[in-house]
Amino acid sequence: ETGVTQTPRHLVMGMTNKKSLKCEQHLGHNAMYWYKQSAKKPLELMFVYNFKEQTENNSVPSRFSPECPNSSHLFLHLHTLQPEDSALYLCASSQDWTSATYEQYFGPGTRLTVT
Amino acid sequence: SQKIEQNSEALNIQEGKTATLTCNYTNYSPAYLQWYRQDPGRGPVFLLLIRENEKEKRKERLKVTFDTTLKQSLFHITASQPADSATYLCALPTGTASKLTFGTGTRLQVTL
């Protein structure tokens, strides 16, 4: 596997379910990100982890819970979501958090539908 | 906060022509700006970064300009091909460290 991988690629869940999204990067990067992309809206940064430590929480509702056990893996735990949370969830990584001159490498995304 | 404006209407051009996409921002001029390409159902792919002291940056058929006076970046694809059809996003650093704010993107459609 190369680059940034995400599983599952598609997920349909009810509002009372609990599910998790997984992201893995094989680039040796130290920073990892979760973004939400809704139709007709720009990418919204949700969380940033640098060296496993959360450095940014962009006022995300608590029904989204991130976890970063090591620099290569990032999870997004989902519970009691709302239909408006349906979107493409993208994971990205970059060399580190200290400068945005480092480009971000994105995974293919998880298409989430909340019913 | 920084507001980024990209033409939300799709840009349709004929193969072989030059496509020009615009990214305007409203507040402070960033030290650099990034351009990404996104295909349907996929994550964005980094294309180019241009710094404020670089008026122009080139990579193969791609050219980016950065005018801090106009608060604008232009993204050009010369000799466009149908394979260039995608959505192109510009992104600027805002706030802390490597936090990027993305525009909504402009969809480019290159026809034969």
Short mmCIF file of C-alpha atoms in Angstrom, two decimals:
data_model
loop_
_atom_site.label_atom_id
_atom_site.label_comp_id
_atom_site.label_asym_id
_atom_site.label_seq_id
_atom_site.Cartn_x
_atom_site.Cartn_y
_atom_site.Cartn_z
CA GLU A 1 0.00 0.00 0.00
CA THR A 2 1.27 3.44 -0.81
CA GLY A 3 0.19 6.97 0.02
CA VAL A 4 -2.86 7.50 2.19
CA THR A 5 -5.53 4.82 2.45
CA GLN A 6 -8.99 5.08 3.96
CA THR A 7 -11.54 2.44 4.91
CA PRO A 8 -14.35 1.96 4.34
CA ARG A 9 -14.84 3.78 1.05
CA HIS A 10 -18.60 3.90 1.52
CA LEU A 11 -20.64 3.79 4.71
CA VAL A 12 -24.36 3.98 5.36
CA MET A 13 -25.39 4.29 8.97
CA GLY A 14 -28.46 5.07 10.98
CA MET A 15 -28.58 7.93 13.44
CA THR A 16 -28.26 5.59 16.41
CA ASN A 17 -25.32 3.58 15.08
CA LYS A 18 -21.69 3.76 16.10
CA LYS A 19 -19.05 3.36 13.41
CA SER A 20 -15.42 4.26 12.83
CA LEU A 21 -13.48 5.54 9.85
CA LYS A 22 -9.89 4.48 9.48
CA CYS A 23 -6.98 6.24 7.81
CA GLU A 24 -3.44 5.01 7.33
CA GLN A 25 -0.52 6.84 5.77
CA HIS A 26 2.59 5.11 4.43
CA LEU A 27 4.60 8.29 3.80
CA GLY A 28 6.42 8.69 7.11
CA HIS A 29 4.59 11.94 7.80
CA ASN A 30 4.05 13.37 11.25
CA ALA A 31 0.82 15.35 10.76
CA MET A 32 -2.58 13.90 9.92
CA TYR A 33 -5.87 15.66 9.23
CA TRP A 34 -9.59 14.97 8.98
CA TYR A 35 -11.65 17.07 6.55
CA LYS A 36 -15.33 17.08 5.73
CA GLN A 37 -16.45 17.85 2.18
CA SER A 38 -20.13 18.52 1.53
CA ALA A 39 -21.67 19.25 -1.84
CA LYS A 40 -21.11 22.82 -3.05
CA LYS A 41 -19.05 23.65 0.04
CA PRO A 42 -15.29 23.95 0.49
CA LEU A 43 -13.27 21.43 2.42
CA GLU A 44 -13.77 21.95 6.13
CA LEU A 45 -10.89 21.12 8.42
CA MET A 46 -12.09 19.08 11.40
CA PHE A 47 -9.05 17.87 13.34
CA VAL A 48 -5.27 17.98 13.13
CA TYR A 49 -2.80 15.68 14.83
CA ASN A 50 0.93 16.28 14.93
CA PHE A 51 3.15 13.56 16.37
CA LYS A 52 -0.01 11.89 17.72
CA GLU A 53 -1.05 15.02 19.63
CA GLN A 54 -4.22 16.86 18.69
CA THR A 55 -3.29 20.39 17.70
CA GLU A 56 -6.54 21.57 16.17
CA ASN A 57 -10.20 20.95 16.83
CA ASN A 58 -12.22 23.15 14.53
CA SER A 59 -15.32 23.40 16.73
CA VAL A 60 -16.43 19.94 15.70
CA PRO A 61 -19.49 18.45 17.47
CA SER A 62 -18.70 15.82 20.06
CA ARG A 63 -20.50 13.15 18.03
CA PHE A 64 -17.24 13.06 16.05
CA SER A 65 -14.37 11.67 18.11
CA PRO A 66 -10.87 11.39 16.64
CA GLU A 67 -8.16 9.01 17.75
CA CYS A 68 -4.52 8.92 16.71
CA PRO A 69 -2.68 5.95 18.24
CA ASN A 70 0.51 6.61 16.28
CA SER A 71 1.77 8.86 13.50
CA SER A 72 0.61 6.45 10.81
CA HIS A 73 -2.97 5.80 11.87
CA LEU A 74 -5.95 8.06 12.39
CA PHE A 75 -9.49 7.13 13.29
CA LEU A 76 -12.74 9.05 13.34
CA HIS A 77 -15.33 7.51 15.65
CA LEU A 78 -18.91 8.36 14.81
CA HIS A 79 -21.98 8.13 17.04
CA THR A 80 -25.52 9.52 16.97
CA LEU A 81 -24.92 11.36 13.74
CA GLN A 82 -27.42 13.58 11.97
CA PRO A 83 -28.47 13.43 8.30
CA GLU A 84 -26.59 16.71 7.68
CA ASP A 85 -23.38 14.87 8.57
CA SER A 86 -23.64 12.98 5.29
CA ALA A 87 -20.56 13.98 3.30
CA LEU A 88 -17.21 12.84 1.95
CA TYR A 89 -14.73 12.51 4.81
CA LEU A 90 -11.15 12.94 3.75
CA CYS A 91 -8.00 12.08 5.59
CA ALA A 92 -4.73 13.81 4.73
CA SER A 93 -1.15 13.84 5.92
CA SER A 94 1.80 16.18 5.60
CA GLN A 95 5.39 16.16 6.70
CA ASP A 96 4.53 18.04 9.86
CA TRP A 97 2.25 20.70 11.28
CA THR A 98 4.75 23.52 11.57
CA SER A 99 4.39 24.89 8.07
CA ALA A 100 1.74 24.94 5.39
CA THR A 101 4.46 25.01 2.76
CA TYR A 102 4.29 21.25 3.07
CA GLU A 103 1.73 19.89 0.67
CA GLN A 104 -0.99 17.66 1.98
CA TYR A 105 -1.53 14.16 0.67
CA PHE A 106 -5.14 13.07 0.67
CA GLY A 107 -6.74 9.66 0.85
CA PRO A 108 -9.62 8.68 -1.45
CA GLY A 109 -12.21 9.53 1.19
CA THR A 110 -15.14 7.76 2.84
CA ARG A 111 -18.56 8.60 1.41
CA LEU A 112 -20.82 8.65 4.49
CA THR A 113 -24.60 8.58 4.30
CA VAL A 114 -26.61 9.02 7.50
CA THR A 115 -30.17 7.75 7.27
CA SER B 1 -11.16 35.22 8.56
CA GLN B 2 -9.82 34.68 5.09
CA LYS B 3 -12.45 34.31 2.37
CA ILE B 4 -11.49 32.56 -0.85
CA GLU B 5 -13.47 32.99 -4.04
CA GLN B 6 -13.25 30.66 -7.00
CA ASN B 7 -15.64 30.72 -9.91
CA SER B 8 -18.33 28.23 -8.97
CA GLU B 9 -19.51 27.91 -12.55
CA ALA B 10 -17.86 25.23 -14.63
CA LEU B 11 -15.33 26.30 -17.21
CA ASN B 12 -15.79 24.59 -20.57
CA ILE B 13 -12.98 24.83 -23.10
CA GLN B 14 -11.91 23.08 -26.24
CA GLU B 15 -8.98 20.70 -26.32
CA GLY B 16 -5.73 22.46 -27.15
CA LYS B 17 -6.79 25.80 -25.70
CA THR B 18 -5.43 27.40 -22.55
CA ALA B 19 -7.62 27.17 -19.47
CA THR B 20 -7.37 29.97 -16.92
CA LEU B 21 -8.84 29.59 -13.46
CA THR B 22 -9.05 32.36 -10.87
CA CYS B 23 -8.60 32.38 -7.11
CA ASN B 24 -9.34 35.59 -5.25
CA TYR B 25 -8.93 36.16 -1.53
CA THR B 26 -10.27 38.99 0.53
CA ASN B 27 -8.12 39.66 3.55
CA TYR B 28 -4.43 39.58 4.29
CA SER B 29 -2.06 38.32 1.64
CA PRO B 30 -0.72 34.89 2.52
CA ALA B 31 2.95 33.99 2.31
CA TYR B 32 2.10 31.30 -0.23
CA LEU B 33 -0.77 29.62 -1.96
CA GLN B 34 -1.35 26.04 -3.08
CA TRP B 35 -3.31 24.55 -5.97
CA TYR B 36 -4.87 21.08 -5.94
CA ARG B 37 -6.74 18.94 -8.43
CA GLN B 38 -9.72 16.83 -7.38
CA ASP B 39 -11.43 14.17 -9.48
CA PRO B 40 -15.02 13.07 -8.66
CA GLY B 41 -15.16 10.86 -5.58
CA ARG B 42 -11.43 11.20 -4.93
CA GLY B 43 -9.24 13.20 -2.61
CA PRO B 44 -7.44 16.33 -3.82
CA VAL B 45 -3.97 15.97 -5.31
CA PHE B 46 -1.34 18.66 -4.77
CA LEU B 47 -0.16 20.42 -7.94
CA LEU B 48 1.81 23.56 -7.17
CA LEU B 49 2.81 25.93 -4.41
CA ILE B 50 3.70 29.55 -5.12
CA ARG B 51 5.26 31.94 -2.62
CA GLU B 52 4.44 35.64 -2.34
CA ASN B 53 7.84 36.63 -3.70
CA GLU B 54 7.36 34.41 -6.77
CA LYS B 55 5.33 36.10 -9.44
CA GLU B 56 5.07 32.95 -11.50
CA LYS B 57 5.63 29.20 -11.11
CA ARG B 58 5.61 26.57 -13.83
CA LYS B 59 5.35 22.80 -13.93
CA GLU B 60 5.05 21.15 -17.33
CA ARG B 61 1.82 22.54 -18.86
CA LEU B 62 0.80 24.27 -15.65
CA LYS B 63 1.51 27.87 -14.72
CA VAL B 64 0.48 29.72 -11.60
CA THR B 65 0.75 33.45 -10.96
CA PHE B 66 0.37 35.29 -7.67
CA ASP B 67 -0.51 38.99 -7.51
CA THR B 68 -0.60 40.22 -3.93
CA THR B 69 -1.75 43.66 -5.06
CA LEU B 70 -4.84 42.25 -6.74
CA LYS B 71 -5.15 39.52 -4.06
CA GLN B 72 -5.41 37.00 -6.83
CA SER B 73 -3.83 33.85 -8.17
CA LEU B 74 -4.34 32.59 -11.70
CA PHE B 75 -3.92 28.95 -12.68
CA HIS B 76 -3.26 28.20 -16.34
CA ILE B 77 -3.25 24.89 -18.19
CA THR B 78 -1.81 25.21 -21.66
CA ALA B 79 -2.62 22.82 -24.51
CA SER B 80 -5.46 21.43 -22.43
CA GLN B 81 -6.54 17.81 -22.81
CA PRO B 82 -9.74 15.96 -21.87
CA ALA B 83 -7.72 14.27 -19.10
CA ASP B 84 -7.35 17.70 -17.49
CA SER B 85 -11.08 17.72 -16.75
CA ALA B 86 -11.42 17.94 -12.97
CA THR B 87 -12.11 20.41 -10.17
CA TYR B 88 -9.23 22.68 -9.25
CA LEU B 89 -8.94 24.01 -5.72
CA CYS B 90 -6.82 26.80 -4.36
CA ALA B 91 -5.79 26.80 -0.72
CA LEU B 92 -4.27 29.44 1.54
CA PRO B 93 -2.72 29.14 4.96
CA THR B 94 -4.86 30.74 7.64
CA GLY B 95 -4.37 30.94 11.34
CA THR B 96 -1.94 28.54 12.91
CA ALA B 97 0.88 26.69 11.23
CA SER B 98 -0.23 24.40 8.44
CA LYS B 99 -3.94 25.07 8.60
CA LEU B 100 -5.13 25.47 5.03
CA THR B 101 -8.40 27.05 3.98
CA PHE B 102 -9.69 25.76 0.66
CA GLY B 103 -11.82 27.44 -1.96
CA THR B 104 -14.90 25.70 -3.32
CA GLY B 105 -13.03 24.92 -6.51
CA THR B 106 -13.73 25.44 -10.19
CA ARG B 107 -14.73 22.53 -12.38
CA LEU B 108 -12.92 22.41 -15.70
CA GLN B 109 -14.36 20.46 -18.61
CA VAL B 110 -12.15 20.01 -21.67
CA THR B 111 -13.96 18.79 -24.74
CA LEU B 112 -12.67 17.39 -28.02
#
